[in-house]
One Martini backbone bead per residue (centre of mass of N, CA, C, O) as a GRO file, in nm:
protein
  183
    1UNK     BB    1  25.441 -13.726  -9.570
    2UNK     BB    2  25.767 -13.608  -9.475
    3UNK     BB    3  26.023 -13.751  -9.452
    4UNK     BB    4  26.266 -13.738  -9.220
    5UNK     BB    5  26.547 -13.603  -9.178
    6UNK     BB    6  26.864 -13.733  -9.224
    7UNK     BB    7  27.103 -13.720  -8.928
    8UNK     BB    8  27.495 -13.717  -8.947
    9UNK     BB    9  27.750 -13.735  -8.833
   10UNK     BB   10  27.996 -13.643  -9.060
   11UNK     BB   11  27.828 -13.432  -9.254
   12UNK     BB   12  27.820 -13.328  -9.566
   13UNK     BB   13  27.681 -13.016  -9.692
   14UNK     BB   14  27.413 -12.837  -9.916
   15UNK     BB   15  27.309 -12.549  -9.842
   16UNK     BB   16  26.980 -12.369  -9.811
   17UNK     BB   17  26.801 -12.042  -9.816
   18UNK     BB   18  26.510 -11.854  -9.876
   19UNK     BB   19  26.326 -11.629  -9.899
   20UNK     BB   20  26.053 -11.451  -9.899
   21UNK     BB   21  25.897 -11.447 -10.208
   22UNK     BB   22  26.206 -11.352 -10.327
   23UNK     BB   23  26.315 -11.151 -10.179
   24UNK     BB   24  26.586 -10.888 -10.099
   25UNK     BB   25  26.682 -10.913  -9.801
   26UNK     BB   26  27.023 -10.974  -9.911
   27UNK     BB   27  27.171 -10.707  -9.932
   28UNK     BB   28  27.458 -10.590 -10.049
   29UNK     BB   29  27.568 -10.467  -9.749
   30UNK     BB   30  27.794 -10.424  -9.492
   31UNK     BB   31  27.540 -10.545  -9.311
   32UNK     BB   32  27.486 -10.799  -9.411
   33UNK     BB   33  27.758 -10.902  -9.400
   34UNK     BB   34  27.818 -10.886  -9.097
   35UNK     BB   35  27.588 -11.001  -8.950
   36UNK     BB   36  27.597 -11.313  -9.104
   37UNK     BB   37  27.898 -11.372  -9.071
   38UNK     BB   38  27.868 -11.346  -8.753
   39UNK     BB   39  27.610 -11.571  -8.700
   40UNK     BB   40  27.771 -11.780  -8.826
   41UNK     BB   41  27.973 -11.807  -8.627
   42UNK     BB   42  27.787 -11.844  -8.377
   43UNK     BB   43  27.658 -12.107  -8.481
   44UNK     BB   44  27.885 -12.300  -8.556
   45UNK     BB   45  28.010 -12.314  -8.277
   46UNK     BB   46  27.789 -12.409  -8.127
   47UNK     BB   47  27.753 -12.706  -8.350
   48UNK     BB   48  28.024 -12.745  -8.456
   49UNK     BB   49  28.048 -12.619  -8.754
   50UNK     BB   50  28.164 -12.667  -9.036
   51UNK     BB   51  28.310 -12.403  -9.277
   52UNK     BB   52  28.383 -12.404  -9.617
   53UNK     BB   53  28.123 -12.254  -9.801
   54UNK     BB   54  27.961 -11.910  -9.847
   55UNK     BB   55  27.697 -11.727  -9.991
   56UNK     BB   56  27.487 -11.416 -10.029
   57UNK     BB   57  27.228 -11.347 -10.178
   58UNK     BB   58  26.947 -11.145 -10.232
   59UNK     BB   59  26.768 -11.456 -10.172
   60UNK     BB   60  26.994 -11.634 -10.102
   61UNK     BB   61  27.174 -11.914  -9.944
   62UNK     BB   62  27.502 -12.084  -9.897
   63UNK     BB   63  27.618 -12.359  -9.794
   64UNK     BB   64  27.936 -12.580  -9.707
   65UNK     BB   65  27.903 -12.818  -9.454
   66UNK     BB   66  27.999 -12.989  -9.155
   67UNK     BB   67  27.860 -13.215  -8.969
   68UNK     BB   68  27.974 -13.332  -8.607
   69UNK     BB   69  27.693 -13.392  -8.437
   70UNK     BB   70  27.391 -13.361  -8.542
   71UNK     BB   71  27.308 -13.041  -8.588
   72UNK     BB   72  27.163 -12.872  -8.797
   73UNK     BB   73  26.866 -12.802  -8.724
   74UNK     BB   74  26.985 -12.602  -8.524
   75UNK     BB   75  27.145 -12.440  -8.648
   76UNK     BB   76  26.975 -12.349  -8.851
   77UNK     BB   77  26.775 -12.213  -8.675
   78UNK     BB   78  26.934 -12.005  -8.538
   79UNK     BB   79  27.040 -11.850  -8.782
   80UNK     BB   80  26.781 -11.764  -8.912
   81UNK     BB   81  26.654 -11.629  -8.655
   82UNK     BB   82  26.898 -11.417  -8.606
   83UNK     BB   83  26.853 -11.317  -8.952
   84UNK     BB   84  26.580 -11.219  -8.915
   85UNK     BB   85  26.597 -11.014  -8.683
   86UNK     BB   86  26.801 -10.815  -8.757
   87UNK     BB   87  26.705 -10.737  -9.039
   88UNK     BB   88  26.432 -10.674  -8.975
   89UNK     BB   89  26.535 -10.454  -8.832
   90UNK     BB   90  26.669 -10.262  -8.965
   91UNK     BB   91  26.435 -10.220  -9.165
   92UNK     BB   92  26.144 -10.210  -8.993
   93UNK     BB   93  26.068 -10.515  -9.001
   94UNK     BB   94  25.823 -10.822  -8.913
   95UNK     BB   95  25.783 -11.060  -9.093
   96UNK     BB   96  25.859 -11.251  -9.294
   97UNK     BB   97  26.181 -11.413  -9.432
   98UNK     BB   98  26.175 -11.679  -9.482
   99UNK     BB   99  26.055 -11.928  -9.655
  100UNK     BB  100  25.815 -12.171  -9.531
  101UNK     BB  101  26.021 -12.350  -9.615
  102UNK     BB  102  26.304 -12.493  -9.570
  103UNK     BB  103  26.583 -12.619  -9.618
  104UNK     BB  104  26.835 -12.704  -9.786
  105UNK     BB  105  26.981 -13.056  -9.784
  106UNK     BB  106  27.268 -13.200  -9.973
  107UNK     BB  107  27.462 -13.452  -9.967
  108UNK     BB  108  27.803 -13.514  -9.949
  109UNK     BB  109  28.018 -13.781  -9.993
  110UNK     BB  110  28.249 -13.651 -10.144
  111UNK     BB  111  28.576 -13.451 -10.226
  112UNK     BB  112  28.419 -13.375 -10.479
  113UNK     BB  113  28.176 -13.264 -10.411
  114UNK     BB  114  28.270 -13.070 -10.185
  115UNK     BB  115  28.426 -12.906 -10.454
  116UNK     BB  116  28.208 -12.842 -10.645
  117UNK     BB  117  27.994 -12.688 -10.412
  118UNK     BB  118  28.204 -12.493 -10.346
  119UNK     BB  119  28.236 -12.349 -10.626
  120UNK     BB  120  27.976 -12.283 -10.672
  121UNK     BB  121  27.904 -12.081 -10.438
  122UNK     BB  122  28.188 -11.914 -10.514
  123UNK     BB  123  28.020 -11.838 -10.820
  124UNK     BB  124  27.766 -11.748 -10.828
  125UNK     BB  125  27.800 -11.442 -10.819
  126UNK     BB  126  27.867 -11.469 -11.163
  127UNK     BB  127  27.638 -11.587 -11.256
  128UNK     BB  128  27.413 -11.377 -11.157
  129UNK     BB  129  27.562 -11.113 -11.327
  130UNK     BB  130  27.507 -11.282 -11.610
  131UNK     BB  131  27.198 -11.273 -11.542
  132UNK     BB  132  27.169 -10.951 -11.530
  133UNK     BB  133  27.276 -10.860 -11.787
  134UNK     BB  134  27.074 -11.041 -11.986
  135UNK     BB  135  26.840 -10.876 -11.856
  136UNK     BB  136  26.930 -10.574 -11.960
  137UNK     BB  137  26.965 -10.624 -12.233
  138UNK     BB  138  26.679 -10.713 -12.317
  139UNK     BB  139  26.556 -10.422 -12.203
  140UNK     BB  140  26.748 -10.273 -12.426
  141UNK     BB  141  26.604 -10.425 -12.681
  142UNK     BB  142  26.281 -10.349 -12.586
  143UNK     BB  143  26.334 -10.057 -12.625
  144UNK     BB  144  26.428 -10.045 -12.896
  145UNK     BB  145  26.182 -10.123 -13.032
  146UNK     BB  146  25.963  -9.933 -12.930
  147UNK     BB  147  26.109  -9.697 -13.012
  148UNK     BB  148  26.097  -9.778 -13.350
  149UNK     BB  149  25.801  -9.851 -13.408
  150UNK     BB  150  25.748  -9.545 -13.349
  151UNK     BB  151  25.900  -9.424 -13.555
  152UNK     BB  152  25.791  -9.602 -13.813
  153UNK     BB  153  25.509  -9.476 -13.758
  154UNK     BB  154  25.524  -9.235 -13.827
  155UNK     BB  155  25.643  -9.216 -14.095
  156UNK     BB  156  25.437  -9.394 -14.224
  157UNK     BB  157  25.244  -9.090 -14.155
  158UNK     BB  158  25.433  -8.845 -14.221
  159UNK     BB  159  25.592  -8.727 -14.046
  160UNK     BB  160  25.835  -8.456 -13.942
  161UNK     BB  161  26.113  -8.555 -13.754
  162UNK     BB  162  26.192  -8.808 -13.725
  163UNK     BB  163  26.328  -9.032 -13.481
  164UNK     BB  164  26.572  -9.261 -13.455
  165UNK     BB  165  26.737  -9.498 -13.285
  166UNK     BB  166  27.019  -9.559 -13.159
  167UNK     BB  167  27.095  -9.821 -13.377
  168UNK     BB  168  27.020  -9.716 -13.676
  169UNK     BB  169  27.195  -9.731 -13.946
  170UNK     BB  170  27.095  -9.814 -14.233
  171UNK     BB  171  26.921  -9.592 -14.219
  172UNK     BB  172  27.092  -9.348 -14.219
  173UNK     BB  173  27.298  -9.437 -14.455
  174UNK     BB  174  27.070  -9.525 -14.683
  175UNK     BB  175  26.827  -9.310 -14.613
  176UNK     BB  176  26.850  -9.029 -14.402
  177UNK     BB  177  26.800  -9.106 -14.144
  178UNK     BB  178  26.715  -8.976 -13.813
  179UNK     BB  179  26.923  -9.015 -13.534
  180UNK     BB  180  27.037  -9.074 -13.213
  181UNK     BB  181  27.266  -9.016 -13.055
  182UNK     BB  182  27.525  -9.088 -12.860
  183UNK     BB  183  27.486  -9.132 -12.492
   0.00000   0.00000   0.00000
């Protein structure tokens, strides 16, 4: 069995909490952040927690917050469960909202902790378009890869007018091999 959550007044966390099964239930859209960040500052008054920084990406969100009362577990449980009925009825979906496990919450004792994971959460998402730049590039990549190898087996059974995929210079320049133009 997992020790109880220690929770003491005047601590400042990284929360954590990921949607169901890592659905993008918290898409970027006006009415997710509307929600959201009203919720959270409905929670955050009740509970009287300061909010540092936060942010909602597609599939969980990160808070950095200091619990002034020892009230956290009642904090999340309430912004959950208002985010999670909200977003719901939203979409029309009726399921579970949030991953079976609690929130994550990491103790930050100093103000160096507290600068560094406000720093990170209000980064996060550059590091995630830039995880998604590098897996869109990968996608066209294996595209790319695959237009070719198809290219390559026509030609080499004889086909007439075989297109090699733009971005095949040294076929079209060394061979006079036919390239799709650039699109």
């Amino acid at each position: 069995m997992t020790a109880p959550r220690q929770v003491i007044p005047n601590t400042t966390y990284l929360v954590t909490r990921r949607t169901a099964q890592r659905q993008f239930l918290l898409k970027p859209t006006d009415l997710t952040t509307a929600i959201f960040g009203y919720l959270l500052a409905v929670a955050a008054a009740r509970y009287r927690i300061e909010v540092h920084a936060y942010v909602v990406m597609s599939n969980h969100y990160h808070l950095v917050v200091t619990d002034r009362l020892g009230q956290l577990p009642a904090f999340g449980q309430l912004l959950a469960s208002l985010v999670a009925r909200a977003l719901n009825a939203s979409y029309g979906r009726w399921e579970s909202f949030w991953a079976p496990a609690s929130y994550s919450a990491v103790t930050l004792v100093s103000k160096e902790d507290l600068l560094e994971k406000a720093a990170y959460t209000l980064a996060n998402p550059v590091a995630a378009r830039d995880k998604w730049k590098r897996i869109e590039a990968l996608g066209r990549l294996k595209a790319f890869l695959g237009d070719y190898r198809e290219a390559l087996a026509k030609l080499r059974q004889g086909v007439d007018g075989v297109v090699f995929p733009q971005g095949t210079y040294q076929l079209r320049v060394l061979l006079g091999v036919p390239c799709a133009a650039a699109g």
